[in-house]
Amino acid sequence: MCDMNAPEDTRIRIILAARDLMARRSYAETGVAGICETAGVGKSSFYHFFPGKRELTLAVLDSHYADFKAGMLDQVASESLAPLARLKRLGELLYQFQKSTAQEAGSVPGCPFGSMAAEVSTMDERIRESLMSIFRRIEAMFRETLKEARSLGQVDDIDIDATARAMLAYMEGVMLLAKNSNDPEVIRELLPVMTEIRVPAKPGRSKK
């Protein structure tokens, strides 16, 4: 079943099949047999590329982040916008993606990282570490944006690190609520508030 003349194409099909199944079902309900059937490959091909489901899941997370970075973070960074306006633009892109996906698939997918963290992070340390690495990268984007905003006088003296974490937590919460409500309008309504989050700097604490 596997076209061995295009091994990278086969690997990508397996990853995309797993992404689709995990998004529509869950990590626990997605098995190797279903992934192989959806991808149109045999189990021997699966195990040629991935020792097991954990390693495939790590590749799925990397694939999700690569798409998120290229399709949203990089796009926002390329636009001539002030720092806080870039965060608002990110919210708009998230809303548009969730809405279009819901129209096609019939349900709001939510954040793949948040969904995976809620289901798997207490059961598999390697997957938890991979998710934390992704969350740290997103948090770092918030942190650098806030530093730029502060340098331009858009925000007062705040705790940059805590505010970046709070923004990440708020974004993930909104995405989870939208998924559970199966309503992308939750994102449109609530996510713009993210740019107003401020954690005051502690007295006597030096700026970072």
mmCIF file of C-alpha atoms in Angstrom:
data_model
loop_
_atom_site.group_PDB
_atom_site.id
_atom_site.type_symbol
_atom_site.label_atom_id
_atom_site.label_comp_id
_atom_site.label_asym_id
_atom_site.label_seq_id
_atom_site.Cartn_x
_atom_site.Cartn_y
_atom_site.Cartn_z
ATOM 1 C CA MET A 1 0.000 0.000 0.000
ATOM 2 C CA CYS A 2 2.955 2.296 0.583
ATOM 3 C CA ASP A 3 4.669 4.046 -2.299
ATOM 4 C CA MET A 4 8.268 3.446 -1.297
ATOM 5 C CA ASN A 5 9.430 5.763 -4.083
ATOM 6 C CA ALA A 6 8.095 8.669 -2.040
ATOM 7 C CA PRO A 7 8.894 7.891 1.611
ATOM 8 C CA GLU A 8 8.561 11.487 2.783
ATOM 9 C CA ASP A 9 5.112 11.692 1.189
ATOM 10 C CA THR A 10 4.110 8.533 3.055
ATOM 11 C CA ARG A 11 5.375 9.952 6.346
ATOM 12 C CA ILE A 12 3.432 13.167 5.786
ATOM 13 C CA ARG A 13 0.252 11.225 4.974
ATOM 14 C CA ILE A 14 0.574 9.337 8.248
ATOM 15 C CA ILE A 15 1.041 12.581 10.211
ATOM 16 C CA LEU A 16 -1.899 14.284 8.503
ATOM 17 C CA ALA A 17 -4.112 11.256 9.072
ATOM 18 C CA ALA A 18 -3.229 11.260 12.764
ATOM 19 C CA ARG A 19 -3.860 15.015 12.984
ATOM 20 C CA ASP A 20 -7.302 14.615 11.462
ATOM 21 C CA LEU A 21 -8.315 11.663 13.621
ATOM 22 C CA MET A 22 -7.010 13.167 16.867
ATOM 23 C CA ALA A 23 -8.837 16.420 16.111
ATOM 24 C CA ARG A 24 -12.160 14.706 15.322
ATOM 25 C CA ARG A 25 -11.933 12.071 18.033
ATOM 26 C CA SER A 26 -9.228 12.152 20.698
ATOM 27 C CA TYR A 27 -5.733 10.868 21.368
ATOM 28 C CA ALA A 28 -7.048 7.826 23.222
ATOM 29 C CA GLU A 29 -9.557 6.918 20.516
ATOM 30 C CA THR A 30 -7.023 7.214 17.704
ATOM 31 C CA GLY A 31 -5.222 3.946 17.082
ATOM 32 C CA VAL A 32 -2.514 2.812 14.705
ATOM 33 C CA ALA A 33 -4.978 0.741 12.656
ATOM 34 C CA GLY A 34 -7.262 3.737 12.089
ATOM 35 C CA ILE A 35 -4.339 5.980 11.214
ATOM 36 C CA CYS A 36 -3.044 3.463 8.667
ATOM 37 C CA GLU A 37 -6.497 3.074 7.121
ATOM 38 C CA THR A 38 -6.985 6.828 6.841
ATOM 39 C CA ALA A 39 -3.493 7.355 5.426
ATOM 40 C CA GLY A 40 -3.784 4.417 3.051
ATOM 41 C CA VAL A 41 -0.668 2.667 4.298
ATOM 42 C CA GLY A 42 0.107 -0.655 5.921
ATOM 43 C CA LYS A 43 1.285 -1.084 9.491
ATOM 44 C CA SER A 44 4.749 -2.012 8.251
ATOM 45 C CA SER A 45 4.980 1.419 6.640
ATOM 46 C CA PHE A 46 3.783 3.058 9.846
ATOM 47 C CA TYR A 47 6.441 1.375 11.962
ATOM 48 C CA HIS A 48 9.068 2.123 9.344
ATOM 49 C CA PHE A 49 8.640 5.817 10.166
ATOM 50 C CA PHE A 50 7.447 5.764 13.786
ATOM 51 C CA PRO A 51 8.380 3.340 16.592
ATOM 52 C CA GLY A 52 4.942 3.917 18.095
ATOM 53 C CA LYS A 53 2.042 6.249 18.687
ATOM 54 C CA ARG A 54 4.025 8.501 21.051
ATOM 55 C CA GLU A 55 6.646 9.320 18.416
ATOM 56 C CA LEU A 56 3.926 9.982 15.860
ATOM 57 C CA THR A 57 2.165 12.283 18.330
ATOM 58 C CA LEU A 58 5.372 14.275 18.797
ATOM 59 C CA ALA A 59 5.571 14.673 15.011
ATOM 60 C CA VAL A 60 1.906 15.718 14.943
ATOM 61 C CA LEU A 61 2.595 18.445 17.512
ATOM 62 C CA ASP A 62 5.596 19.668 15.513
ATOM 63 C CA SER A 63 3.416 19.749 12.398
ATOM 64 C CA HIS A 64 0.683 21.718 14.169
ATOM 65 C CA TYR A 65 3.200 24.254 15.482
ATOM 66 C CA ALA A 66 4.867 24.656 12.075
ATOM 67 C CA ASP A 67 1.474 25.464 10.543
ATOM 68 C CA PHE A 68 0.561 27.813 13.406
ATOM 69 C CA LYS A 69 3.853 29.659 13.067
ATOM 70 C CA ALA A 70 3.775 29.930 9.285
ATOM 71 C CA GLY A 71 0.065 30.615 8.955
ATOM 72 C CA MET A 72 -0.405 32.983 11.881
ATOM 73 C CA LEU A 73 2.672 34.084 13.839
ATOM 74 C CA ASP A 74 4.813 34.781 10.783
ATOM 75 C CA GLN A 75 1.939 36.436 8.962
ATOM 76 C CA VAL A 76 1.220 38.751 11.869
ATOM 77 C CA ALA A 77 4.926 39.568 12.239
ATOM 78 C CA SER A 78 5.136 40.496 8.541
ATOM 79 C CA GLU A 79 2.353 43.070 8.774
ATOM 80 C CA SER A 80 3.130 46.698 9.577
ATOM 81 C CA LEU A 81 1.274 46.846 12.866
ATOM 82 C CA ALA A 82 2.004 48.213 16.318
ATOM 83 C CA PRO A 83 2.776 45.524 18.928
ATOM 84 C CA LEU A 84 -0.641 45.312 20.603
ATOM 85 C CA ALA A 85 -2.348 45.561 17.225
ATOM 86 C CA ARG A 86 -0.389 42.475 16.173
ATOM 87 C CA LEU A 87 -1.906 40.575 19.088
ATOM 88 C CA LYS A 88 -5.381 41.674 18.035
ATOM 89 C CA ARG A 89 -4.587 40.545 14.500
ATOM 90 C CA LEU A 90 -3.514 37.146 15.836
ATOM 91 C CA GLY A 91 -6.903 36.855 17.520
ATOM 92 C CA GLU A 92 -8.641 37.653 14.233
ATOM 93 C CA LEU A 93 -6.678 34.956 12.408
ATOM 94 C CA LEU A 94 -7.473 32.424 15.114
ATOM 95 C CA TYR A 95 -11.163 33.268 14.840
ATOM 96 C CA GLN A 96 -11.160 33.013 11.050
ATOM 97 C CA PHE A 97 -9.419 29.640 11.135
ATOM 98 C CA GLN A 98 -11.695 28.183 13.805
ATOM 99 C CA LYS A 99 -14.810 29.473 12.038
ATOM 100 C CA SER A 100 -13.822 28.127 8.603
ATOM 101 C CA THR A 101 -12.821 24.772 10.071
ATOM 102 C CA ALA A 102 -16.121 24.536 11.945
ATOM 103 C CA GLN A 103 -18.025 25.242 8.737
ATOM 104 C CA GLU A 104 -16.154 22.475 6.926
ATOM 105 C CA ALA A 105 -15.948 19.861 9.679
ATOM 106 C CA GLY A 106 -19.053 20.692 11.691
ATOM 107 C CA SER A 107 -17.227 21.386 14.940
ATOM 108 C CA VAL A 108 -14.805 23.904 16.411
ATOM 109 C CA PRO A 109 -11.391 22.205 16.723
ATOM 110 C CA GLY A 110 -10.011 24.462 19.445
ATOM 111 C CA CYS A 111 -6.294 24.592 20.144
ATOM 112 C CA PRO A 112 -4.554 21.285 19.354
ATOM 113 C CA PHE A 113 -1.938 21.979 22.025
ATOM 114 C CA GLY A 114 -4.469 22.721 24.735
ATOM 115 C CA SER A 115 -6.590 19.733 23.788
ATOM 116 C CA MET A 116 -3.604 17.408 23.851
ATOM 117 C CA ALA A 117 -2.356 18.843 27.135
ATOM 118 C CA ALA A 118 -5.723 18.298 28.798
ATOM 119 C CA GLU A 119 -5.837 14.678 27.704
ATOM 120 C CA VAL A 120 -2.266 13.376 27.708
ATOM 121 C CA SER A 121 0.145 15.567 29.685
ATOM 122 C CA THR A 122 -0.368 13.681 32.961
ATOM 123 C CA MET A 123 0.130 10.331 31.242
ATOM 124 C CA ASP A 124 3.197 10.801 29.035
ATOM 125 C CA GLU A 125 6.213 12.864 30.095
ATOM 126 C CA ARG A 126 7.731 13.222 26.623
ATOM 127 C CA ILE A 127 4.507 14.554 25.166
ATOM 128 C CA ARG A 128 4.110 16.885 28.164
ATOM 129 C CA GLU A 129 7.630 18.227 27.604
ATOM 130 C CA SER A 130 6.930 18.769 23.908
ATOM 131 C CA LEU A 131 3.753 20.675 24.743
ATOM 132 C CA MET A 132 5.578 22.795 27.318
ATOM 133 C CA SER A 133 8.201 23.660 24.706
ATOM 134 C CA ILE A 134 5.479 24.839 22.341
ATOM 135 C CA PHE A 135 3.710 26.822 25.065
ATOM 136 C CA ARG A 136 7.024 28.465 26.003
ATOM 137 C CA ARG A 137 7.573 29.531 22.389
ATOM 138 C CA ILE A 138 4.115 31.106 22.234
ATOM 139 C CA GLU A 139 4.667 32.738 25.610
ATOM 140 C CA ALA A 140 7.995 34.099 24.354
ATOM 141 C CA MET A 141 6.161 35.729 21.441
ATOM 142 C CA PHE A 142 3.810 37.449 23.888
ATOM 143 C CA ARG A 143 6.756 38.490 26.062
ATOM 144 C CA GLU A 144 8.744 40.037 23.209
ATOM 145 C CA THR A 145 5.636 41.812 21.906
ATOM 146 C CA LEU A 146 4.964 43.262 25.357
ATOM 147 C CA LYS A 147 8.570 44.431 25.681
ATOM 148 C CA GLU A 148 8.247 46.224 22.364
ATOM 149 C CA ALA A 149 4.925 47.735 23.423
ATOM 150 C CA ARG A 150 6.477 48.981 26.667
ATOM 151 C CA SER A 151 9.402 50.539 24.815
ATOM 152 C CA LEU A 152 6.891 52.451 22.676
ATOM 153 C CA GLY A 153 4.871 53.547 25.694
ATOM 154 C CA GLN A 154 1.856 51.401 24.832
ATOM 155 C CA VAL A 155 1.902 49.737 28.245
ATOM 156 C CA ASP A 156 2.986 50.942 31.662
ATOM 157 C CA ASP A 157 5.510 49.278 33.928
ATOM 158 C CA ILE A 158 4.070 45.773 34.170
ATOM 159 C CA ASP A 159 5.372 42.335 35.023
ATOM 160 C CA ILE A 160 6.216 41.277 31.474
ATOM 161 C CA ASP A 161 6.752 37.587 32.244
ATOM 162 C CA ALA A 162 3.564 37.196 34.275
ATOM 163 C CA THR A 163 1.509 39.147 31.745
ATOM 164 C CA ALA A 164 2.779 36.965 28.895
ATOM 165 C CA ARG A 165 1.825 33.838 30.844
ATOM 166 C CA ALA A 166 -1.583 35.317 31.666
ATOM 167 C CA MET A 167 -2.204 36.104 27.992
ATOM 168 C CA LEU A 168 -1.285 32.561 27.020
ATOM 169 C CA ALA A 169 -3.549 31.131 29.720
ATOM 170 C CA TYR A 170 -6.432 33.391 28.656
ATOM 171 C CA MET A 171 -6.027 32.483 24.977
ATOM 172 C CA GLU A 172 -6.025 28.769 25.778
ATOM 173 C CA GLY A 173 -9.078 29.177 28.002
ATOM 174 C CA VAL A 174 -11.021 31.001 25.299
ATOM 175 C CA MET A 175 -10.124 28.361 22.730
ATOM 176 C CA LEU A 176 -11.236 25.595 25.088
ATOM 177 C CA LEU A 177 -14.529 27.364 25.790
ATOM 178 C CA ALA A 178 -15.148 27.844 22.064
ATOM 179 C CA LYS A 179 -14.466 24.160 21.445
ATOM 180 C CA ASN A 180 -16.718 23.024 24.271
ATOM 181 C CA SER A 181 -19.464 25.427 23.136
ATOM 182 C CA ASN A 182 -18.872 24.460 19.493
ATOM 183 C CA ASP A 183 -19.181 28.153 18.740
ATOM 184 C CA PRO A 184 -16.354 30.118 17.085
ATOM 185 C CA GLU A 185 -18.135 33.356 17.973
ATOM 186 C CA VAL A 186 -16.852 32.864 21.522
ATOM 187 C CA ILE A 187 -13.393 33.627 20.136
ATOM 188 C CA ARG A 188 -14.546 36.737 18.315
ATOM 189 C CA GLU A 189 -16.303 37.996 21.419
ATOM 190 C CA LEU A 190 -13.715 37.228 24.108
ATOM 191 C CA LEU A 191 -10.237 36.992 22.621
ATOM 192 C CA PRO A 192 -9.792 40.754 21.942
ATOM 193 C CA VAL A 193 -9.791 41.252 25.728
ATOM 194 C CA MET A 194 -6.463 39.407 25.820
ATOM 195 C CA THR A 195 -4.611 42.563 24.776
ATOM 196 C CA GLU A 196 -5.944 44.371 27.859
ATOM 197 C CA ILE A 197 -4.461 41.920 30.357
ATOM 198 C CA ARG A 198 -1.886 43.524 32.656
ATOM 199 C CA VAL A 199 -0.104 42.036 35.655
ATOM 200 C CA PRO A 200 1.309 44.945 37.699
ATOM 201 C CA ALA A 201 5.021 44.937 38.378
ATOM 202 C CA LYS A 202 5.886 44.092 41.967
ATOM 203 C CA PRO A 203 7.195 47.038 43.976
ATOM 204 C CA GLY A 204 10.963 47.242 43.821
ATOM 205 C CA ARG A 205 11.225 44.658 41.053
ATOM 206 C CA SER A 206 13.534 45.648 38.230
ATOM 207 C CA LYS A 207 12.239 45.730 34.694
ATOM 208 C CA LYS A 208 12.894 42.732 32.438
#
